[in-house]
């Protein structure tokens, strides 16, 4: 692991790091905020998965998480959203919603994506091992959150690994790739036409199939341009009700899909994570 | 005035606006955050002047001011740092520290800069009149802050207009353009070789010449690469002591010149402004 940069911030260290991933076969960049702590102390870890077009940098610069992580003593990790670099396949037309910046937190099985697009394995296994090795992280206390495509990532990874994540939340998540154009395009491209293989990558389908966590927190802006066509929180409400999965969905009046929305509610999400990670 | 964008954020509205400035002869872009407020209510205004290379966007995205402005009920205005556009003169070699992005908050008298580089008049007079006209602003309660070149702007504008600004603070300001390479280059280029004309644009010289405000707050990182060569807070300490100008200078261990530094202490600066604007 190489250090790209470190900056003192909010009584802690905001770092950006890179390493060669064996899963993606590429150099991957990620950011980690570590609050100051006592010698030998290990801190709970909150994962933040970003949305389409983003890298680690968007939330690192605009997410306004550091004050809250410093207050609660939480490590905050922000991975990239896809493999990148020479030879990595991209959307045929360079669209923003597939390929680079749009890994959807799946392990691709379709060519030419299968070689590099292994973001599920990267985020679920390889990067956590690196974090455990290199940072003062208490891996027995992890939470996961994300935005949009990253909200989908957080919900699905959280639901598939309920033993590992004590807190799961999302900002404007894609709740069902099976039922929206972004999901249709991405999962067809990465996983293929057999939709039964998509269910492990669909929060609603996972809950329908029996996955369960103690509770979920979701914020969704009412002025989000993607609300009706892509995000469809009503599908999550419906399946959570049907399966008795506790869900707190907060419709936030007038908020859109941007980091102005995310940063506004970041503090409350981190309060919610801290309450569960430090219980 | 045209609206470029508005986003709901922290229980208020983050807007970006543009207008044609009669002072600079160019289209100027600026951002304004207005917290929700009662019908007819007017709110105190805090001005934030940005540093070299910046536009309104840097602090708007990375400054982490909105939570604090919302809490205190403060309007936050962030102007650009220079005129821009076709025909606007720039540094002969396109350097970052003169010309575009580097207006230094002066009224240039040297050619070819005199026509457009009127950032003093723009920030001191024209933009305040527009803000007073277009926003629910209580212009009897204004504070001013800034970073680096913008810290220089905040200190000098605040000191020259002590009747108008009830609070003046700065992050890593250039305290004396007369005594640093950035200032030498910029003021020679904009104002000319006669250094007596520079004194109105030099916080230390203004204090030496009798300007005074109730108090000043300055934060400065000890790991700032520009500390010794350009910023030199010791010159401000010295003249403030000599002239009995109250100054709170806080050397912040390990912090650099970036928005990671600014955002960390933004809340405390806004607390300080709120205490003086709402007294």
mmCIF file of C-alpha atoms in Angstrom, chain A residues 6-12 14 16 60-67 253-256 258 260-261 263-265, chain B residues 6-12 14 16 60-67 253-256 258 260-261 263-265:
data_model
loop_
_atom_site.group_PDB
_atom_site.id
_atom_site.type_symbol
_atom_site.label_atom_id
_atom_site.label_comp_id
_atom_site.label_asym_id
_atom_site.label_seq_id
_atom_site.Cartn_x
_atom_site.Cartn_y
_atom_site.Cartn_z
ATOM 1 C CA UNK A 6 -2.356 12.703 4.207
ATOM 2 C CA UNK A 7 -3.905 15.848 5.613
ATOM 3 C CA UNK A 8 -4.572 16.767 9.208
ATOM 4 C CA UNK A 9 -8.316 17.357 9.591
ATOM 5 C CA UNK A 10 -10.758 17.562 12.487
ATOM 6 C CA UNK A 11 -8.256 16.204 14.964
ATOM 7 C CA UNK A 12 -7.447 13.190 12.831
ATOM 8 C CA UNK A 14 -7.476 12.108 6.212
ATOM 9 C CA UNK A 16 -5.611 8.708 0.398
ATOM 10 C CA UNK A 60 -13.795 12.717 0.844
ATOM 11 C CA UNK A 61 -14.089 16.343 -0.282
ATOM 12 C CA UNK A 62 -17.825 16.976 0.006
ATOM 13 C CA UNK A 63 -19.240 14.414 2.431
ATOM 14 C CA UNK A 64 -18.758 16.422 5.659
ATOM 15 C CA UNK A 65 -18.210 13.217 7.640
ATOM 16 C CA UNK A 66 -14.989 14.040 9.471
ATOM 17 C CA UNK A 67 -16.445 16.160 12.287
ATOM 18 C CA UNK A 253 -38.602 17.458 1.365
ATOM 19 C CA UNK A 254 -36.906 19.410 -1.419
ATOM 20 C CA UNK A 255 -33.576 17.562 -1.309
ATOM 21 C CA UNK A 256 -32.002 16.304 -4.544
ATOM 22 C CA UNK A 258 -26.317 15.677 -4.762
ATOM 23 C CA UNK A 260 -25.705 18.868 -0.690
ATOM 24 C CA UNK A 261 -28.271 16.228 0.281
ATOM 25 C CA UNK A 263 -23.742 16.066 3.595
ATOM 26 C CA UNK A 264 -26.903 17.387 5.242
ATOM 27 C CA UNK A 265 -27.841 13.991 6.649
ATOM 28 C CA UNK B 6 -30.002 26.081 -6.174
ATOM 29 C CA UNK B 7 -29.773 23.050 -3.924
ATOM 30 C CA UNK B 8 -31.554 22.337 -0.702
ATOM 31 C CA UNK B 9 -28.943 21.835 2.019
ATOM 32 C CA UNK B 10 -28.929 21.815 5.820
ATOM 33 C CA UNK B 11 -32.411 23.253 6.050
ATOM 34 C CA UNK B 12 -31.625 26.130 3.728
ATOM 35 C CA UNK B 14 -27.348 26.859 -1.391
ATOM 36 C CA UNK B 16 -25.009 29.930 -7.229
ATOM 37 C CA UNK B 60 -19.058 26.108 -1.448
ATOM 38 C CA UNK B 61 -18.191 22.444 -1.940
ATOM 39 C CA UNK B 62 -15.504 21.886 0.693
ATOM 40 C CA UNK B 63 -15.930 24.601 3.332
ATOM 41 C CA UNK B 64 -18.374 22.740 5.615
ATOM 42 C CA UNK B 65 -20.005 26.048 6.609
ATOM 43 C CA UNK B 66 -23.673 25.246 6.021
ATOM 44 C CA UNK B 67 -24.404 23.306 9.212
ATOM 45 C CA UNK B 253 -0.396 21.863 15.031
ATOM 46 C CA UNK B 254 0.043 19.756 11.908
ATOM 47 C CA UNK B 255 -2.551 21.525 9.760
ATOM 48 C CA UNK B 256 -1.683 22.591 6.222
ATOM 49 C CA UNK B 258 -5.907 23.098 2.383
ATOM 50 C CA UNK B 260 -9.037 20.115 5.286
ATOM 51 C CA UNK B 261 -7.616 22.842 7.534
ATOM 52 C CA UNK B 263 -13.229 23.097 7.182
ATOM 53 C CA UNK B 264 -11.864 21.909 10.531
ATOM 54 C CA UNK B 265 -11.982 25.397 12.032
#
